[in-house]
Each structure stands twice: as C-alpha cells, then as structure tokens.
CSV table of C-alpha atoms and ligand atoms in Angstrom, one decimal:
chain,number,residue,atom,x,y,z
A,1,UNK,CA,44.3,76.9,128.3
A,2,UNK,CA,47.2,74.2,128.1
A,3,UNK,CA,50.7,74.9,126.9
A,4,UNK,CA,51.2,74.3,123.5
A,5,UNK,CA,54.8,75.1,123.5
A,6,UNK,CA,57.5,72.1,123.9
A,7,UNK,CA,59.0,72.5,127.3
A,8,UNK,CA,62.9,71.3,126.6
A,9,UNK,CA,65.0,69.5,129.4
A,10,UNK,CA,68.5,68.3,129.3
A,11,UNK,CA,70.6,65.3,130.6
A,12,UNK,CA,73.8,66.1,131.8
A,13,UNK,CA,75.9,65.4,128.5
A,14,UNK,CA,75.0,68.3,126.4
A,15,UNK,CA,73.0,71.5,128.2
A,16,UNK,CA,75.2,73.8,126.1
A,17,UNK,CA,73.1,72.4,123.1
A,18,UNK,CA,70.3,72.1,124.8
A,19,UNK,CA,70.3,75.5,126.4
A,20,UNK,CA,70.4,76.8,122.3
A,21,UNK,CA,67.6,74.5,121.0
A,22,UNK,CA,65.6,76.0,123.4
A,23,UNK,CA,67.0,79.9,122.2
A,24,UNK,CA,66.5,78.6,118.6
A,25,UNK,CA,62.2,77.3,120.0
A,26,UNK,CA,62.2,80.6,121.9
A,27,UNK,CA,61.7,78.9,124.9
A,28,UNK,CA,63.4,79.0,127.8
A,29,UNK,CA,65.1,75.4,128.6
A,30,UNK,CA,63.5,73.8,131.9
A,31,UNK,CA,65.1,72.9,134.6
A,32,UNK,CA,65.9,68.7,135.2
A,33,UNK,CA,67.7,67.9,138.0
A,34,UNK,CA,70.3,64.2,137.2
A,35,UNK,CA,71.9,63.8,140.3
A,36,UNK,CA,74.1,60.5,141.5
A,37,UNK,CA,73.2,58.9,144.9
A,38,UNK,CA,76.7,57.9,146.8
A,39,UNK,CA,76.1,54.4,145.5
A,40,UNK,CA,75.8,55.9,141.5
A,41,UNK,CA,72.6,55.3,141.0
A,42,UNK,CA,71.1,58.1,139.0
A,43,UNK,CA,67.7,59.9,140.8
A,44,UNK,CA,66.4,62.2,137.6
A,45,UNK,CA,63.3,64.8,139.0
A,46,UNK,CA,61.8,66.8,135.7
A,47,UNK,CA,59.6,70.3,136.8
A,48,UNK,CA,56.6,70.5,136.4
A,49,UNK,CA,55.9,72.5,133.2
A,50,UNK,CA,55.9,68.9,131.8
A,51,UNK,CA,51.7,68.4,132.7
A,52,UNK,CA,50.6,67.7,129.4
A,53,UNK,CA,53.1,69.4,127.3
A,54,UNK,CA,55.7,67.3,124.6
A,55,UNK,CA,58.5,66.9,126.3
A,56,UNK,CA,61.9,67.6,124.1
A,57,UNK,CA,64.8,66.0,126.3
A,58,UNK,CA,68.3,67.0,124.7
A,59,UNK,CA,70.4,63.7,125.7
A,60,UNK,CA,74.5,62.9,123.1
A,61,UNK,CA,74.4,59.5,124.0
A,62,UNK,CA,78.0,60.1,124.0
A,63,UNK,CA,80.8,58.7,125.7
A,64,UNK,CA,80.4,57.7,128.5
A,65,UNK,CA,77.6,56.3,126.6
A,66,UNK,CA,76.0,53.8,128.8
A,67,UNK,CA,75.3,56.9,131.9
A,68,UNK,CA,74.2,59.0,129.6
A,69,UNK,CA,71.7,56.5,127.9
A,70,UNK,CA,70.7,55.4,131.7
A,71,UNK,CA,70.1,59.1,132.2
A,72,UNK,CA,67.8,59.8,128.8
A,73,UNK,CA,65.8,56.5,129.9
A,74,UNK,CA,65.2,58.1,133.1
A,75,UNK,CA,64.2,61.3,132.4
A,76,UNK,CA,61.8,59.7,130.0
A,77,UNK,CA,60.5,58.1,132.7
A,78,UNK,CA,59.5,60.7,134.8
A,79,UNK,CA,58.2,63.1,132.0
A,80,UNK,CA,55.2,60.6,131.3
A,81,UNK,CA,54.4,59.6,135.1
A,82,UNK,CA,54.3,63.9,135.7
A,83,UNK,CA,51.6,63.6,132.5
A,84,UNK,CA,53.7,65.1,129.1
A,85,UNK,CA,51.7,64.3,126.6
A,86,UNK,CA,54.3,63.0,124.1
A,87,UNK,CA,58.3,62.7,124.6
A,88,UNK,CA,60.6,63.4,121.9
A,89,UNK,CA,64.3,61.8,122.4
A,90,UNK,CA,66.5,64.1,120.9
A,91,UNK,CA,69.8,62.3,120.3
A,92,UNK,CA,72.3,63.8,117.4
A,93,UNK,CA,74.7,61.5,118.2
A,94,UNK,CA,73.5,58.3,118.5
A,95,UNK,CA,75.8,56.1,120.5
A,96,UNK,CA,76.4,52.2,119.8
A,97,UNK,CA,75.5,53.0,115.9
A,98,UNK,CA,77.6,51.0,115.2
A,99,UNK,CA,77.4,48.0,116.6
A,100,UNK,CA,75.1,47.3,114.1
A,101,UNK,CA,76.0,43.2,113.1
A,102,UNK,CA,77.9,40.9,114.5
A,103,UNK,CA,81.4,40.4,112.8
A,104,UNK,CA,82.0,37.1,114.7
A,105,UNK,CA,80.3,35.1,117.0
A,106,UNK,CA,79.7,35.7,120.7
A,107,UNK,CA,78.8,39.2,120.2
A,108,UNK,CA,76.0,41.3,121.1
A,109,UNK,CA,74.1,43.6,117.9
A,110,UNK,CA,73.9,47.1,120.4
A,111,UNK,CA,72.4,49.4,118.4
A,112,UNK,CA,69.0,47.6,118.8
A,113,UNK,CA,69.3,46.9,122.9
A,114,UNK,CA,69.7,51.1,123.2
A,115,UNK,CA,66.9,51.3,120.4
A,116,UNK,CA,64.9,48.3,122.7
A,117,UNK,CA,65.3,50.1,125.6
A,118,UNK,CA,64.4,53.8,124.6
A,119,UNK,CA,61.6,52.7,123.5
A,120,UNK,CA,60.7,50.5,126.8
A,121,UNK,CA,61.3,54.1,128.4
A,122,UNK,CA,58.1,55.0,126.7
A,123,UNK,CA,59.5,58.2,124.1
A,124,UNK,CA,57.6,58.5,121.1
A,125,UNK,CA,59.5,59.9,118.9
A,126,UNK,CA,64.1,59.8,118.1
A,127,UNK,CA,65.1,62.7,116.6
A,128,UNK,CA,69.3,61.8,116.4
A,129,UNK,CA,71.7,63.3,113.2
A,130,UNK,CA,73.7,60.9,110.5
A,131,UNK,CA,73.2,57.9,112.5
A,132,UNK,CA,76.0,55.4,111.4
A,133,UNK,CA,73.5,52.9,111.4
A,134,UNK,CA,71.0,53.9,108.1
A,135,UNK,CA,68.9,51.9,109.2
A,136,UNK,CA,68.5,52.4,112.1
A,137,UNK,CA,64.4,52.6,111.4
A,138,UNK,CA,63.8,49.7,111.0
A,139,UNK,CA,65.7,48.7,113.9
A,140,UNK,CA,63.9,51.2,116.6
A,141,UNK,CA,59.9,50.9,118.4
A,142,UNK,CA,60.2,53.9,118.6
A,143,UNK,CA,59.9,56.6,115.0
A,144,UNK,CA,63.0,57.8,114.4
A,145,UNK,CA,63.7,60.2,112.5
A,146,UNK,CA,67.3,60.7,110.3
A,147,UNK,CA,68.9,64.1,110.1
A,148,UNK,CA,71.4,65.1,107.9
A,149,UNK,CA,74.2,67.9,108.9
A,150,UNK,CA,75.4,67.0,105.2
A,151,UNK,CA,74.1,70.8,104.1
A,152,UNK,CA,76.0,72.5,107.4
A,153,UNK,CA,79.6,70.8,106.5
A,154,UNK,CA,79.3,72.3,102.7
A,155,UNK,CA,78.4,74.9,103.6
A,156,UNK,CA,81.4,75.6,105.6
A,157,UNK,CA,83.2,73.8,103.6
A,158,UNK,CA,82.1,76.4,100.5
A,159,UNK,CA,86.4,78.2,100.8
A,160,UNK,CA,87.8,74.9,100.6
A,161,UNK,CA,89.7,74.7,96.6
A,162,UNK,CA,87.6,72.2,94.6
A,163,UNK,CA,89.3,73.0,92.3
A,164,UNK,CA,93.2,71.6,93.3
A,165,UNK,CA,91.4,69.7,95.6
A,166,UNK,CA,90.0,66.1,96.3
A,167,UNK,CA,87.6,64.4,98.3
A,168,UNK,CA,88.7,61.6,100.7
A,169,UNK,CA,86.8,58.9,101.4
A,170,UNK,CA,88.7,57.4,104.2
A,171,UNK,CA,87.0,53.7,104.6
A,172,UNK,CA,84.2,52.0,102.8
A,173,UNK,CA,81.9,53.2,104.4
A,174,UNK,CA,82.3,56.7,103.8
A,175,UNK,CA,82.1,56.4,99.9
A,176,UNK,CA,78.8,57.5,99.3
A,177,UNK,CA,79.4,60.1,101.7
A,178,UNK,CA,82.6,61.4,100.2
A,179,UNK,CA,80.5,61.0,96.6
A,180,UNK,CA,77.8,63.3,97.6
A,181,UNK,CA,80.0,65.9,99.3
A,182,UNK,CA,82.6,65.4,96.0
A,183,UNK,CA,79.4,66.2,93.8
A,184,UNK,CA,77.8,68.8,95.8
A,185,UNK,CA,82.1,71.0,95.7
A,186,UNK,CA,83.1,69.4,92.4
A,187,UNK,CA,86.4,67.4,93.1
A,188,UNK,CA,87.0,64.4,92.3
A,189,UNK,CA,86.9,61.5,94.3
A,190,UNK,CA,89.8,59.0,96.2
A,191,UNK,CA,88.9,55.9,98.4
A,192,UNK,CA,90.7,54.6,101.5
A,193,UNK,CA,90.3,50.4,101.9
A,194,UNK,CA,90.9,50.6,105.5
A,195,UNK,CA,92.1,47.3,108.3
A,196,UNK,CA,90.4,47.5,111.6
A,197,UNK,CA,92.7,45.6,113.8
A,198,UNK,CA,92.3,46.1,117.3
A,199,UNK,CA,88.9,49.0,118.3
A,200,UNK,CA,92.4,51.9,118.2
A,201,UNK,CA,94.4,50.7,115.3
A,202,UNK,CA,93.6,51.5,112.4
A,203,UNK,CA,96.0,50.8,108.8
A,204,UNK,CA,95.4,52.5,105.3
A,205,UNK,CA,95.6,49.3,103.1
A,206,UNK,CA,95.2,50.4,99.9
A,207,UNK,CA,94.5,53.9,98.2
A,208,UNK,CA,91.9,54.4,95.0
A,209,UNK,CA,92.0,58.0,92.7
A,210,UNK,CA,95.0,60.2,92.3
A,211,UNK,CA,94.9,61.9,94.7
A,212,UNK,CA,99.0,63.8,94.0
A,213,UNK,CA,99.9,67.0,93.7
A,214,UNK,CA,96.6,67.2,95.3
A,215,UNK,CA,94.5,69.1,98.3
A,216,UNK,CA,92.1,66.8,100.6
A,217,UNK,CA,89.3,66.4,101.9
A,218,UNK,CA,88.1,63.7,103.7
A,219,UNK,CA,84.8,63.1,104.9
A,220,UNK,CA,83.5,60.8,106.7
A,221,UNK,CA,80.4,60.1,109.7
A,222,UNK,CA,82.2,60.9,112.9
A,223,UNK,CA,85.8,60.6,114.2
A,224,UNK,CA,86.1,59.0,117.6
A,225,UNK,CA,90.0,57.4,118.6
A,226,UNK,CA,91.1,58.8,115.3
A,227,UNK,CA,92.5,55.7,114.2
A,228,UNK,CA,90.5,55.9,111.0
A,229,UNK,CA,91.5,59.8,110.1
A,230,UNK,CA,95.1,58.9,110.3
A,231,UNK,CA,95.6,55.6,108.6
A,232,UNK,CA,93.8,57.8,105.3
A,233,UNK,CA,96.3,61.3,106.2
A,234,UNK,CA,99.2,58.7,106.2
A,235,UNK,CA,98.0,57.0,103.3
A,236,UNK,CA,97.5,59.9,101.9
A,237,UNK,CA,101.0,61.6,102.3
A,238,UNK,CA,102.8,58.6,101.3
A,239,UNK,CA,100.3,59.5,97.6
A,240,UNK,CA,102.3,62.5,97.1
A,241,UNK,CA,99.2,64.6,98.5
A,242,UNK,CA,100.0,68.5,99.8
A,243,UNK,CA,100.8,68.6,103.3
A,244,UNK,CA,97.6,70.7,104.0
A,245,UNK,CA,94.4,68.6,104.2
A,246,UNK,CA,91.1,69.5,105.7
A,247,UNK,CA,89.0,66.7,107.6
A,248,UNK,CA,84.7,67.2,107.9
A,249,UNK,CA,82.8,64.7,109.9
A,250,UNK,CA,78.9,65.6,111.9
A,251,UNK,CA,80.2,63.7,114.7
A,252,UNK,CA,83.5,64.6,116.6
A,253,UNK,CA,83.3,62.4,119.5
A,254,UNK,CA,87.5,62.8,120.0
A,255,UNK,CA,88.1,60.6,122.8
A,256,UNK,CA,90.9,59.5,124.6
A,257,UNK,CA,94.0,61.1,122.4
A,258,UNK,CA,92.5,62.0,119.5
A,259,UNK,CA,92.8,64.9,119.1
A,260,UNK,CA,96.9,65.0,120.6
A,261,UNK,CA,97.2,62.7,118.0
A,262,UNK,CA,95.6,64.5,115.0
A,263,UNK,CA,98.1,67.8,116.0
A,264,UNK,CA,101.4,65.8,115.0
A,265,UNK,CA,100.0,65.8,111.5
A,266,UNK,CA,99.1,68.3,108.9
A,267,UNK,CA,95.6,68.8,109.5
A,268,UNK,CA,95.2,72.6,108.6
A,269,UNK,CA,91.6,72.3,109.7
A,270,UNK,CA,88.8,70.2,111.8
A,271,UNK,CA,85.3,70.8,111.1
A,272,UNK,CA,82.3,69.9,113.4
A,273,UNK,CA,79.5,70.4,114.5
A,274,UNK,CA,78.4,70.9,118.2
A,275,UNK,CA,76.8,66.9,118.0
A,276,UNK,CA,78.7,66.5,121.5
A,277,UNK,CA,80.0,68.2,123.6
A,278,UNK,CA,83.2,69.5,122.8
A,279,UNK,CA,86.6,69.8,125.5
A,280,UNK,CA,88.0,72.7,124.6
A,281,UNK,CA,90.7,71.8,123.5
A,282,UNK,CA,92.3,74.5,120.7
A,283,UNK,CA,95.0,72.3,118.4
A,284,UNK,CA,94.6,71.5,116.0
A,285,UNK,CA,91.8,74.1,114.7
A,286,UNK,CA,88.3,72.7,115.1
A,287,UNK,CA,84.9,74.3,113.7
A,288,UNK,CA,81.4,73.4,115.8
A,289,UNK,CA,78.9,74.3,113.5
A,290,UNK,CA,75.7,74.7,115.4
A,291,UNK,CA,72.9,71.9,115.1
A,292,UNK,CA,70.2,73.9,116.7
A,293,UNK,CA,68.9,75.3,113.6
A,294,UNK,CA,68.2,72.4,112.2
A,295,UNK,CA,66.9,70.1,115.7
A,296,UNK,CA,64.2,72.8,116.3
A,297,UNK,CA,63.0,72.1,112.0
A,298,UNK,CA,62.7,68.7,113.6
A,299,UNK,CA,60.5,70.1,116.5
A,300,UNK,CA,58.5,72.7,114.7
A,301,UNK,CA,58.6,70.1,112.0
A,302,UNK,CA,55.9,68.3,114.7
A,303,UNK,CA,54.4,70.6,116.6
B,401,LIG,C1,83.5,53.7,111.1
B,401,LIG,O1,83.3,52.6,109.8
B,401,LIG,C2,83.2,54.9,110.9
B,401,LIG,O2,82.3,55.8,109.6
B,401,LIG,C3,84.5,56.0,111.4
B,401,LIG,O3,85.6,56.2,110.4
B,401,LIG,C4,84.6,55.6,112.9
B,401,LIG,O4,83.9,55.0,113.4
B,401,LIG,C5,86.1,56.6,113.1
B,401,LIG,O5,86.8,56.1,114.7
B,401,LIG,P1,88.0,56.2,114.4
B,401,LIG,O6,87.8,57.9,114.6
B,401,LIG,O7,88.6,55.4,116.3
B,401,LIG,O8,89.1,54.8,113.9
C-alpha cells in the first residue's frame, strides 16, 4: 500500500522549522542532502521515501536568497525525478516579494522571475505566510496559498496595554495591518510617512495620529535592516511617546546590524515568528512564535 502521509524534506535554510513541521504532522523529517561542489555549485539528493508521495520541501528564501531559491528548485526537480506524486514548496518567508514593481526604468520585477523559476521546477503548490506582495497569487503560475500569522501575533500581544497604547504603522504599506491590529486590540492607530533614500537608509517624514504619552506598538510585515523601525521610533520619541516600545512583525530577517541598531533604542519587546532562522543574539529581547501548527494545518487541509 502506498504511503499516504506527506514526506517532509528540508533545504539548508531552516531545518529547525522543518523538524517542527514534521513533528506537528507526526512524520519523520526525511534526510535530503544538500552539498556544494568545490566550484560552489549545489548538489542535492532526496531519499527514495518521496516516491509516490506528497513531497513537502521546507525552505524560506531568506538571505542568501539566491542560494536558498536555487536549492529549493533543485530539490523540487529531484523530487519529481524520484517519482514524487506532488510537490509543495513551503516558503514561509518569500524573498524578492518586495520587488513587485519597477520604481524606475531599467529595473526587473524580481517577484515575477522568482515565482516563474519555482513553477518551472515543477512545484505544484507554494505555501507562504504574509507575503509582502499581496497580489502574488495573480503573479504565480503555480497554485499559491498565503497564510496569515496575524492571529498568532495578536495572541502573543494580548498583554500589551491597549488602553494606554497606540498601534503604529511605520509606513503606508503597513497601514491596513495596523488598522486591523488596532481594531482587534482596541487601540488607536498612528501612521508614519517614510521615505527610503537608499536600501538601508530610511527617514520618517511625517507622523499622523496622537502618540504623546502613549505606549507604542509598531507593526509591520517584516523587519530587514531595521531602518524602517529605527526611523519610526525616532519620530515617535520626538512626538513624546512613552519610551517603552513593542515591535511586532511576521518576518524577523534582521539583516546586517539590525539587532545592534535596535539595542540602542527603547524597544522593550520584539515579537516575530520563526519564518526565518535566527542568529540567536539575545538583546533586545526577541520572541519567536512557532509557525509549525499553522503550516501543518495548511498541509493537512490539502491531503
Ligand atoms: C516595506 O515596505 C516593508 O513592509 C518593510 O517595512 C521593510 O521591508 C522593512 O525593511 P527595513 O527593515 O530594511 O527597513
């Protein structure tokens, strides 16, 4: 009789999450090999266990995104050639999702290129969480299911003092998220108008909403260099907020010196999920919420 349970595999990006997912699904994590040749090219090998089964490849495409993306595509190809019945790419953090339009002539639309590459590797379904490009379903030729970690974040924020607080969108793109979180927690909302001068240089141009004497909760879909949060904190402090700030985002990429940057700010708490691996530095306090139950539900619902 053929094995009906999904076969969970991991690329090199986030084996910890793959193990948690396998645990939540009640299956072992199957040993996929990912190695590098001396010239840097990637060599993968998947186990026979994938034959005739639903292969679930766990691989966020967080930095270095191009390596993790290529590994994912090679693993999917290997699964197909080894007789997998169908293939799901579980990409909790979807890299290049911010490249969803050309802001000036001569640029590429990275999110389109990436979704095409994944579909060309014979992936049947992509599952991701709070993708920055909300129109990604329309961009992808493979079936694309977007999950939301907002209920998880809300659960973790239930002790945040909403009565004396203000939920802050650090840029226009986060306005809807802040509105939803403000409504769910029963707190007013403020909005920072930001300008990005360079990839890691952000400045706050304006602050809309009353923050004086209030305890801020800054919400965003992702934190990369930390520039957006840094600029929002500066604007909030200048406007007289209580210097005890909570930051919540689905994806804590913490690129470069983001955490060192935050350590200089009055940030009491940072809440993110485990969508990407974490380097493990402790200050300021970063809480990582497990996505495994949510992801397992998405896999089980398709069985
Ligand atoms: C951009 O619109 C996103 O929602 C985030 O605000 C942004 O990507 C965060 O990047 P960084 O931490 O580098 O400012």
